[in-house]
């Protein structure tokens, strides 16, 4: 079942201007060390940050909170699998919120997709809850 959906559109040039004006103060307030390392290795540094900014905004919307209810920017982070697929990781209050909104007997998965086409970066986040399958009885059928 779908627990939440969020989307955000970020202007890459606006993020570039913010990076230029505030530099490390902005980076350290919003992005984890892993996100910063990923962005700084990329040719389009501002675009990479903009996609992650949009993902954090979209995630906060999917959680039903926006950024006003105690979620810190770094409570939501984007990393990539070896395949390149982005994955959202939640910690702190964001993780607590996810656990609170997940029905008993279910596990939540946060799906994220990112795209950019200068000057725009966009993210979609879908939070899905799947029933936890019953554990097999190890004693059943033995003997």
PDB file of N, CA and C in Angstrom, residues 40-90:
ATOM      1  N   UNK A  40      30.663  16.512  -5.153  1.00  0.00           N
ATOM      2  CA  UNK A  40      31.940  17.173  -5.472  1.00  0.00           C
ATOM      3  C   UNK A  40      32.753  16.397  -6.516  1.00  0.00           C
ATOM      4  N   UNK A  41      32.448  15.113  -6.706  1.00  0.00           N
ATOM      5  CA  UNK A  41      33.127  14.307  -7.732  1.00  0.00           C
ATOM      6  C   UNK A  41      32.491  14.475  -9.111  1.00  0.00           C
ATOM      7  N   UNK A  42      31.311  15.035  -9.150  1.00  0.00           N
ATOM      8  CA  UNK A  42      30.551  15.140 -10.388  1.00  0.00           C
ATOM      9  C   UNK A  42      30.939  16.368 -11.204  1.00  0.00           C
ATOM     10  N   UNK A  43      30.749  16.263 -12.516  1.00  0.00           N
ATOM     11  CA  UNK A  43      30.991  17.400 -13.410  1.00  0.00           C
ATOM     12  C   UNK A  43      29.992  18.516 -13.103  1.00  0.00           C
ATOM     13  N   UNK A  44      28.718  18.143 -12.912  1.00  0.00           N
ATOM     14  CA  UNK A  44      27.668  19.122 -12.606  1.00  0.00           C
ATOM     15  C   UNK A  44      27.391  19.107 -11.102  1.00  0.00           C
ATOM     16  N   UNK A  45      28.262  19.776 -10.362  1.00  0.00           N
ATOM     17  CA  UNK A  45      28.162  19.798  -8.894  1.00  0.00           C
ATOM     18  C   UNK A  45      26.813  20.357  -8.451  1.00  0.00           C
ATOM     19  N   UNK A  46      26.436  21.508  -8.979  1.00  0.00           N
ATOM     20  CA  UNK A  46      25.178  22.145  -8.561  1.00  0.00           C
ATOM     21  C   UNK A  46      23.977  21.281  -8.923  1.00  0.00           C
ATOM     22  N   UNK A  47      24.007  20.638 -10.089  1.00  0.00           N
ATOM     23  CA  UNK A  47      22.899  19.770 -10.481  1.00  0.00           C
ATOM     24  C   UNK A  47      22.745  18.580  -9.554  1.00  0.00           C
ATOM     25  N   UNK A  48      23.876  18.034  -9.123  1.00  0.00           N
ATOM     26  CA  UNK A  48      23.841  16.905  -8.195  1.00  0.00           C
ATOM     27  C   UNK A  48      23.255  17.329  -6.852  1.00  0.00           C
ATOM     28  N   UNK A  49      23.690  18.472  -6.354  1.00  0.00           N
ATOM     29  CA  UNK A  49      23.113  18.987  -5.106  1.00  0.00           C
ATOM     30  C   UNK A  49      21.632  19.305  -5.283  1.00  0.00           C
ATOM     31  N   UNK A  50      21.253  19.876  -6.418  1.00  0.00           N
ATOM     32  CA  UNK A  50      19.853  20.242  -6.650  1.00  0.00           C
ATOM     33  C   UNK A  50      18.947  19.015  -6.647  1.00  0.00           C
ATOM     34  N   UNK A  51      19.416  17.915  -7.266  1.00  0.00           N
ATOM     35  CA  UNK A  51      18.604  16.690  -7.258  1.00  0.00           C
ATOM     36  C   UNK A  51      18.425  16.165  -5.839  1.00  0.00           C
ATOM     37  N   UNK A  52      19.474  16.225  -5.048  1.00  0.00           N
ATOM     38  CA  UNK A  52      19.382  15.744  -3.669  1.00  0.00           C
ATOM     39  C   UNK A  52      18.522  16.679  -2.817  1.00  0.00           C
ATOM     40  N   UNK A  53      18.604  17.968  -3.074  1.00  0.00           N
ATOM     41  CA  UNK A  53      17.725  18.935  -2.401  1.00  0.00           C
ATOM     42  C   UNK A  53      16.271  18.584  -2.706  1.00  0.00           C
ATOM     43  N   UNK A  54      15.974  18.374  -3.988  1.00  0.00           N
ATOM     44  CA  UNK A  54      14.605  18.044  -4.397  1.00  0.00           C
ATOM     45  C   UNK A  54      14.154  16.732  -3.747  1.00  0.00           C
ATOM     46  N   UNK A  55      15.056  15.760  -3.644  1.00  0.00           N
ATOM     47  CA  UNK A  55      14.707  14.477  -3.024  1.00  0.00           C
ATOM     48  C   UNK A  55      14.342  14.654  -1.552  1.00  0.00           C
ATOM     49  N   UNK A  56      15.076  15.496  -0.849  1.00  0.00           N
ATOM     50  CA  UNK A  56      14.791  15.744   0.568  1.00  0.00           C
ATOM     51  C   UNK A  56      13.437  16.430   0.728  1.00  0.00           C
ATOM     52  N   UNK A  57      13.164  17.410  -0.126  1.00  0.00           N
ATOM     53  CA  UNK A  57      11.863  18.091  -0.094  1.00  0.00           C
ATOM     54  C   UNK A  57      10.739  17.100  -0.405  1.00  0.00           C
ATOM     55  N   UNK A  58      10.930  16.294  -1.451  1.00  0.00           N
ATOM     56  CA  UNK A  58       9.911  15.318  -1.834  1.00  0.00           C
ATOM     57  C   UNK A  58       9.685  14.295  -0.725  1.00  0.00           C
ATOM     58  N   UNK A  59      10.756  13.863  -0.084  1.00  0.00           N
ATOM     59  CA  UNK A  59      10.643  12.889   1.000  1.00  0.00           C
ATOM     60  C   UNK A  59       9.872  13.467   2.178  1.00  0.00           C
ATOM     61  N   UNK A  60      10.166  14.712   2.529  1.00  0.00           N
ATOM     62  CA  UNK A  60       9.449  15.330   3.652  1.00  0.00           C
ATOM     63  C   UNK A  60       7.955  15.439   3.350  1.00  0.00           C
ATOM     64  N   UNK A  61       7.612  15.666   2.083  1.00  0.00           N
ATOM     65  CA  UNK A  61       6.197  15.712   1.684  1.00  0.00           C
ATOM     66  C   UNK A  61       5.574  14.329   1.758  1.00  0.00           C
ATOM     67  N   UNK A  62       6.313  13.315   1.299  1.00  0.00           N
ATOM     68  CA  UNK A  62       5.796  11.941   1.357  1.00  0.00           C
ATOM     69  C   UNK A  62       5.585  11.492   2.796  1.00  0.00           C
ATOM     70  N   UNK A  63       6.428  11.986   3.691  1.00  0.00           N
ATOM     71  CA  UNK A  63       6.269  11.670   5.117  1.00  0.00           C
ATOM     72  C   UNK A  63       5.100  12.422   5.739  1.00  0.00           C
ATOM     73  N   UNK A  64       4.551  13.386   4.989  1.00  0.00           N
ATOM     74  CA  UNK A  64       3.396  14.144   5.460  1.00  0.00           C
ATOM     75  C   UNK A  64       3.745  15.236   6.445  1.00  0.00           C
ATOM     76  N   UNK A  65       5.001  15.635   6.456  1.00  0.00           N
ATOM     77  CA  UNK A  65       5.431  16.597   7.470  1.00  0.00           C
ATOM     78  C   UNK A  65       5.950  17.903   6.900  1.00  0.00           C
ATOM     79  N   UNK A  66       6.434  17.880   5.678  1.00  0.00           N
ATOM     80  CA  UNK A  66       7.223  19.009   5.214  1.00  0.00           C
ATOM     81  C   UNK A  66       8.437  19.098   6.128  1.00  0.00           C
ATOM     82  N   UNK A  67       9.115  20.209   6.105  1.00  0.00           N
ATOM     83  CA  UNK A  67      10.300  20.353   6.956  1.00  0.00           C
ATOM     84  C   UNK A  67       9.988  21.102   8.246  1.00  0.00           C
ATOM     85  N   UNK A  68       8.707  21.263   8.555  1.00  0.00           N
ATOM     86  CA  UNK A  68       8.324  22.072   9.707  1.00  0.00           C
ATOM     87  C   UNK A  68       8.146  21.285  11.003  1.00  0.00           C
ATOM     88  N   UNK A  69       8.138  19.977  10.954  1.00  0.00           N
ATOM     89  CA  UNK A  69       7.787  19.199  12.140  1.00  0.00           C
ATOM     90  C   UNK A  69       8.979  18.563  12.840  1.00  0.00           C
ATOM     91  N   UNK A  70      10.164  19.087  12.638  1.00  0.00           N
ATOM     92  CA  UNK A  70      11.305  18.564  13.365  1.00  0.00           C
ATOM     93  C   UNK A  70      12.264  17.728  12.550  1.00  0.00           C
ATOM     94  N   UNK A  71      11.940  17.473  11.291  1.00  0.00           N
ATOM     95  CA  UNK A  71      12.859  16.708  10.442  1.00  0.00           C
ATOM     96  C   UNK A  71      14.016  17.606  10.051  1.00  0.00           C
ATOM     97  N   UNK A  72      15.208  17.120  10.225  1.00  0.00           N
ATOM     98  CA  UNK A  72      16.401  17.848   9.799  1.00  0.00           C
ATOM     99  C   UNK A  72      16.745  17.414   8.380  1.00  0.00           C
ATOM    100  N   UNK A  73      17.363  18.321   7.637  1.00  0.00           N
ATOM    101  CA  UNK A  73      17.757  18.007   6.260  1.00  0.00           C
ATOM    102  C   UNK A  73      18.573  16.721   6.189  1.00  0.00           C
ATOM    103  N   UNK A  74      19.500  16.559   7.122  1.00  0.00           N
ATOM    104  CA  UNK A  74      20.385  15.391   7.085  1.00  0.00           C
ATOM    105  C   UNK A  74      19.702  14.108   7.547  1.00  0.00           C
ATOM    106  N   UNK A  75      18.466  14.200   8.060  1.00  0.00           N
ATOM    107  CA  UNK A  75      17.707  13.006   8.427  1.00  0.00           C
ATOM    108  C   UNK A  75      17.257  12.229   7.192  1.00  0.00           C
ATOM    109  N   UNK A  76      17.359  12.878   6.025  1.00  0.00           N
ATOM    110  CA  UNK A  76      17.001  12.257   4.752  1.00  0.00           C
ATOM    111  C   UNK A  76      18.228  12.386   3.858  1.00  0.00           C
ATOM    112  N   UNK A  77      18.757  11.259   3.412  1.00  0.00           N
ATOM    113  CA  UNK A  77      19.939  11.346   2.557  1.00  0.00           C
ATOM    114  C   UNK A  77      19.792  10.417   1.362  1.00  0.00           C
ATOM    115  N   UNK A  78      20.459  10.801   0.290  1.00  0.00           N
ATOM    116  CA  UNK A  78      20.427  10.016  -0.943  1.00  0.00           C
ATOM    117  C   UNK A  78      21.805   9.398  -1.149  1.00  0.00           C
ATOM    118  N   UNK A  79      21.815   8.115  -1.379  1.00  0.00           N
ATOM    119  CA  UNK A  79      23.040   7.449  -1.806  1.00  0.00           C
ATOM    120  C   UNK A  79      22.675   6.652  -3.042  1.00  0.00           C
ATOM    121  N   UNK A  80      23.674   6.117  -3.708  1.00  0.00           N
ATOM    122  CA  UNK A  80      23.422   5.351  -4.924  1.00  0.00           C
ATOM    123  C   UNK A  80      23.922   3.927  -4.766  1.00  0.00           C
ATOM    124  N   UNK A  81      23.136   2.987  -5.281  1.00  0.00           N
ATOM    125  CA  UNK A  81      23.573   1.601  -5.360  1.00  0.00           C
ATOM    126  C   UNK A  81      24.649   1.506  -6.438  1.00  0.00           C
ATOM    127  N   UNK A  82      25.341   0.399  -6.502  1.00  0.00           N
ATOM    128  CA  UNK A  82      26.380   0.213  -7.533  1.00  0.00           C
ATOM    129  C   UNK A  82      25.811   0.371  -8.936  1.00  0.00           C
ATOM    130  N   UNK A  83      24.537   0.078  -9.097  1.00  0.00           N
ATOM    131  CA  UNK A  83      23.878   0.215 -10.399  1.00  0.00           C
ATOM    132  C   UNK A  83      23.619   1.674 -10.759  1.00  0.00           C
ATOM    133  N   UNK A  84      23.787   2.576  -9.778  1.00  0.00           N
ATOM    134  CA  UNK A  84      23.489   3.987  -9.986  1.00  0.00           C
ATOM    135  C   UNK A  84      22.127   4.379  -9.445  1.00  0.00           C
ATOM    136  N   UNK A  85      21.296   3.401  -9.128  1.00  0.00           N
ATOM    137  CA  UNK A  85      19.954   3.686  -8.625  1.00  0.00           C
ATOM    138  C   UNK A  85      20.040   4.458  -7.314  1.00  0.00           C
ATOM    139  N   UNK A  86      19.302   5.589  -7.219  1.00  0.00           N
ATOM    140  CA  UNK A  86      19.303   6.328  -5.956  1.00  0.00           C
ATOM    141  C   UNK A  86      18.440   5.638  -4.902  1.00  0.00           C
ATOM    142  N   UNK A  87      18.862   5.769  -3.655  1.00  0.00           N
ATOM    143  CA  UNK A  87      18.156   5.178  -2.521  1.00  0.00           C
ATOM    144  C   UNK A  87      18.079   6.239  -1.424  1.00  0.00           C
ATOM    145  N   UNK A  88      16.912   6.390  -0.808  1.00  0.00           N
ATOM    146  CA  UNK A  88      16.751   7.310   0.323  1.00  0.00           C
ATOM    147  C   UNK A  88      17.016   6.555   1.614  1.00  0.00           C
ATOM    148  N   UNK A  89      17.823   7.145   2.467  1.00  0.00           N
ATOM    149  CA  UNK A  89      18.053   6.582   3.795  1.00  0.00           C
ATOM    150  C   UNK A  89      17.541   7.587   4.815  1.00  0.00           C
ATOM    151  N   UNK A  90      16.762   7.103   5.759  1.00  0.00           N
ATOM    152  CA  UNK A  90      16.183   7.971   6.781  1.00  0.00           C
ATOM    153  C   UNK A  90      16.806   7.666   8.133  1.00  0.00           C
TER     154      UNK A  90
END
